[in-house]
Amino acid sequence: PCNFDSSAIGNQCEKVCPNTTVTYSIDQSSPNPGGSQPPKWTVNGAASYIVNPPFGRSVTVTWGGPGTGSVQVQTGGIGTTGCIGEDAVCVTIIAQPNAQIAATPAPSGGVVQVCKGQTVYFQNQSTGADFYEWSFSDDASSSPSADAKHTYQTPGTYTVTLVARSACLCADTTTLQVQVLDAQSPALDCVGTICPGETVTYTASNGCAPFTWSVSSNG
């Protein structure tokens, strides 16, 4: 859906992802596409390109970073009958998505540490993307949602992978490690309704240290 014919109404350019390689060919139905002279290709905005042997009927282009470009071909010439043929296509190299993950609990040194049975909440901080895919190595599950949460039941070290894709299928991938300790996640004892001004001590059961306490502004 992101590749448009350059001859269409509005002269929309074909869209490609950065650093991708695309082969452009002369229409096989074109009469007398070469004559006695090989086709002449002109490519702008590419990192590199090569005209393919043996007859030069196609060119393979490796595009660079975001920007604009074009591919032009001219056929015919000396020794041919008829006119010189020419066609071109404009190209827009779109920005690459950037996949980023944040998590609660927050990672330390690139690793999230939790207890078995604990849920990790993953925040998607990617840019330039329209579609997402989360993959979890502990149970081989996946999710297409923007953000994700996952409960880890078995001790071990696992990987969560986020693939961020644009509507043009350009993609970027990032990963985060999750270490699941062999201890149950803590539960709070003595949780209930209290009177104003009352002081209460809350105790975390199930020793999965270290503990981090958080109290809201209204208690």
PDB file of N, CA, C and O in Angstrom, residues 13-41:
ATOM      1  N   CYS A  13       5.243   9.447  -5.287  1.00  0.00           N
ATOM      2  CA  CYS A  13       6.483   8.692  -5.406  1.00  0.00           C
ATOM      3  C   CYS A  13       6.363   7.337  -4.720  1.00  0.00           C
ATOM      4  O   CYS A  13       5.632   7.185  -3.745  1.00  0.00           O
ATOM      5  N   GLU A  14       7.113   6.375  -5.217  1.00  0.00           N
ATOM      6  CA  GLU A  14       7.211   5.112  -4.522  1.00  0.00           C
ATOM      7  C   GLU A  14       7.954   5.330  -3.209  1.00  0.00           C
ATOM      8  O   GLU A  14       8.853   6.165  -3.119  1.00  0.00           O
ATOM      9  N   LYS A  15       7.572   4.571  -2.182  1.00  0.00           N
ATOM     10  CA  LYS A  15       8.199   4.704  -0.879  1.00  0.00           C
ATOM     11  C   LYS A  15       9.017   3.456  -0.568  1.00  0.00           C
ATOM     12  O   LYS A  15       8.582   2.345  -0.828  1.00  0.00           O
ATOM     13  N   VAL A  16      10.203   3.664  -0.021  1.00  0.00           N
ATOM     14  CA  VAL A  16      11.062   2.552   0.373  1.00  0.00           C
ATOM     15  C   VAL A  16      11.602   2.814   1.771  1.00  0.00           C
ATOM     16  O   VAL A  16      11.597   3.947   2.253  1.00  0.00           O
ATOM     17  N   CYS A  17      12.067   1.752   2.411  1.00  0.00           N
ATOM     18  CA  CYS A  17      12.681   1.872   3.727  1.00  0.00           C
ATOM     19  C   CYS A  17      14.156   2.202   3.583  1.00  0.00           C
ATOM     20  O   CYS A  17      14.782   1.864   2.579  1.00  0.00           O
ATOM     21  N   PRO A  18      14.750   2.846   4.582  1.00  0.00           N
ATOM     22  CA  PRO A  18      16.180   3.164   4.513  1.00  0.00           C
ATOM     23  C   PRO A  18      17.029   1.903   4.391  1.00  0.00           C
ATOM     24  O   PRO A  18      16.709   0.865   4.962  1.00  0.00           O
ATOM     25  N   ASN A  19      18.098   2.021   3.616  1.00  0.00           N
ATOM     26  CA  ASN A  19      19.109   0.963   3.480  1.00  0.00           C
ATOM     27  C   ASN A  19      18.571  -0.319   2.865  1.00  0.00           C
ATOM     28  O   ASN A  19      19.173  -1.386   3.031  1.00  0.00           O
ATOM     29  N   THR A  20      17.443  -0.231   2.164  1.00  0.00           N
ATOM     30  CA  THR A  20      16.909  -1.417   1.501  1.00  0.00           C
ATOM     31  C   THR A  20      17.384  -1.474   0.062  1.00  0.00           C
ATOM     32  O   THR A  20      17.752  -0.474  -0.535  1.00  0.00           O
ATOM     33  N   THR A  21      17.366  -2.686  -0.500  1.00  0.00           N
ATOM     34  CA  THR A  21      17.827  -2.913  -1.871  1.00  0.00           C
ATOM     35  C   THR A  21      16.638  -3.286  -2.744  1.00  0.00           C
ATOM     36  O   THR A  21      15.874  -4.197  -2.409  1.00  0.00           O
ATOM     37  N   VAL A  22      16.478  -2.565  -3.846  1.00  0.00           N
ATOM     38  CA  VAL A  22      15.339  -2.753  -4.747  1.00  0.00           C
ATOM     39  C   VAL A  22      15.867  -2.893  -6.171  1.00  0.00           C
ATOM     40  O   VAL A  22      16.785  -2.174  -6.570  1.00  0.00           O
ATOM     41  N   THR A  23      15.295  -3.822  -6.941  1.00  0.00           N
ATOM     42  CA  THR A  23      15.661  -3.979  -8.350  1.00  0.00           C
ATOM     43  C   THR A  23      14.556  -3.391  -9.231  1.00  0.00           C
ATOM     44  O   THR A  23      13.387  -3.748  -9.084  1.00  0.00           O
ATOM     45  N   TYR A  24      14.931  -2.491 -10.124  1.00  0.00           N
ATOM     46  CA  TYR A  24      14.009  -1.852 -11.063  1.00  0.00           C
ATOM     47  C   TYR A  24      14.308  -2.397 -12.462  1.00  0.00           C
ATOM     48  O   TYR A  24      15.471  -2.452 -12.875  1.00  0.00           O
ATOM     49  N   SER A  25      13.249  -2.804 -13.187  1.00  0.00           N
ATOM     50  CA  SER A  25      13.421  -3.464 -14.482  1.00  0.00           C
ATOM     51  C   SER A  25      12.609  -2.767 -15.548  1.00  0.00           C
ATOM     52  O   SER A  25      11.556  -2.174 -15.279  1.00  0.00           O
ATOM     53  N   ILE A  26      13.099  -2.876 -16.786  1.00  0.00           N
ATOM     54  CA  ILE A  26      12.328  -2.405 -17.939  1.00  0.00           C
ATOM     55  C   ILE A  26      11.179  -3.371 -18.173  1.00  0.00           C
ATOM     56  O   ILE A  26      11.353  -4.593 -18.083  1.00  0.00           O
ATOM     57  N   ASP A  27      10.006  -2.842 -18.450  1.00  0.00           N
ATOM     58  CA  ASP A  27       8.832  -3.658 -18.735  1.00  0.00           C
ATOM     59  C   ASP A  27       9.146  -4.613 -19.885  1.00  0.00           C
ATOM     60  O   ASP A  27       9.554  -4.192 -20.965  1.00  0.00           O
ATOM     61  N   GLN A  28       8.961  -5.921 -19.647  1.00  0.00           N
ATOM     62  CA  GLN A  28       9.296  -6.912 -20.670  1.00  0.00           C
ATOM     63  C   GLN A  28       8.445  -6.769 -21.928  1.00  0.00           C
ATOM     64  O   GLN A  28       8.817  -7.250 -22.983  1.00  0.00           O
ATOM     65  N   SER A  29       7.291  -6.100 -21.786  1.00  0.00           N
ATOM     66  CA  SER A  29       6.410  -5.951 -22.950  1.00  0.00           C
ATOM     67  C   SER A  29       6.802  -4.761 -23.820  1.00  0.00           C
ATOM     68  O   SER A  29       6.237  -4.555 -24.881  1.00  0.00           O
ATOM     69  N   SER A  30       7.811  -3.960 -23.367  1.00  0.00           N
ATOM     70  CA  SER A  30       8.202  -2.785 -24.138  1.00  0.00           C
ATOM     71  C   SER A  30       8.875  -3.210 -25.438  1.00  0.00           C
ATOM     72  O   SER A  30       9.815  -4.005 -25.434  1.00  0.00           O
ATOM     73  N   PRO A  31       8.407  -2.685 -26.600  1.00  0.00           N
ATOM     74  CA  PRO A  31       9.043  -3.046 -27.869  1.00  0.00           C
ATOM     75  C   PRO A  31      10.421  -2.396 -27.987  1.00  0.00           C
ATOM     76  O   PRO A  31      10.639  -1.273 -27.542  1.00  0.00           O
ATOM     77  N   ASN A  32      11.363  -3.149 -28.575  1.00  0.00           N
ATOM     78  CA  ASN A  32      12.692  -2.622 -28.873  1.00  0.00           C
ATOM     79  C   ASN A  32      13.290  -1.859 -27.691  1.00  0.00           C
ATOM     80  O   ASN A  32      13.642  -0.686 -27.809  1.00  0.00           O
ATOM     81  N   PRO A  33      13.400  -2.496 -26.510  1.00  0.00           N
ATOM     82  CA  PRO A  33      13.806  -1.767 -25.319  1.00  0.00           C
ATOM     83  C   PRO A  33      15.272  -1.377 -25.295  1.00  0.00           C
ATOM     84  O   PRO A  33      15.668  -0.531 -24.522  1.00  0.00           O
ATOM     85  N   GLY A  34      16.094  -1.972 -26.144  1.00  0.00           N
ATOM     86  CA  GLY A  34      17.510  -1.652 -26.079  1.00  0.00           C
ATOM     87  C   GLY A  34      18.111  -1.190 -27.391  1.00  0.00           C
ATOM     88  O   GLY A  34      18.990  -0.330 -27.414  1.00  0.00           O
ATOM     89  N   GLY A  35      17.637  -1.762 -28.494  1.00  0.00           N
ATOM     90  CA  GLY A  35      18.264  -1.458 -29.770  1.00  0.00           C
ATOM     91  C   GLY A  35      19.703  -1.944 -29.761  1.00  0.00           C
ATOM     92  O   GLY A  35      20.052  -2.946 -29.148  1.00  0.00           O
ATOM     93  N   SER A  36      20.571  -1.236 -30.464  1.00  0.00           N
ATOM     94  CA  SER A  36      21.975  -1.617 -30.492  1.00  0.00           C
ATOM     95  C   SER A  36      22.752  -1.034 -29.331  1.00  0.00           C
ATOM     96  O   SER A  36      23.927  -1.326 -29.167  1.00  0.00           O
ATOM     97  N   GLN A  37      22.129  -0.193 -28.556  1.00  0.00           N
ATOM     98  CA  GLN A  37      22.776   0.413 -27.401  1.00  0.00           C
ATOM     99  C   GLN A  37      22.142  -0.119 -26.114  1.00  0.00           C
ATOM    100  O   GLN A  37      20.933  -0.287 -26.044  1.00  0.00           O
ATOM    101  N   PRO A  38      22.943  -0.402 -25.089  1.00  0.00           N
ATOM    102  CA  PRO A  38      22.355  -0.860 -23.815  1.00  0.00           C
ATOM    103  C   PRO A  38      21.572   0.278 -23.173  1.00  0.00           C
ATOM    104  O   PRO A  38      21.860   1.458 -23.407  1.00  0.00           O
ATOM    105  N   PRO A  39      20.568  -0.054 -22.382  1.00  0.00           N
ATOM    106  CA  PRO A  39      19.820   1.000 -21.688  1.00  0.00           C
ATOM    107  C   PRO A  39      20.762   1.841 -20.823  1.00  0.00           C
ATOM    108  O   PRO A  39      21.738   1.342 -20.266  1.00  0.00           O
ATOM    109  N   LYS A  40      20.439   3.109 -20.709  1.00  0.00           N
ATOM    110  CA  LYS A  40      21.219   4.022 -19.875  1.00  0.00           C
ATOM    111  C   LYS A  40      20.419   4.331 -18.613  1.00  0.00           C
ATOM    112  O   LYS A  40      19.311   4.867 -18.663  1.00  0.00           O
ATOM    113  N   TRP A  41      20.974   3.982 -17.446  1.00  0.00           N
ATOM    114  CA  TRP A  41      20.306   4.197 -16.170  1.00  0.00           C
ATOM    115  C   TRP A  41      20.926   5.390 -15.451  1.00  0.00           C
ATOM    116  O   TRP A  41      22.150   5.546 -15.421  1.00  0.00           O
TER     117      TRP A  41
END
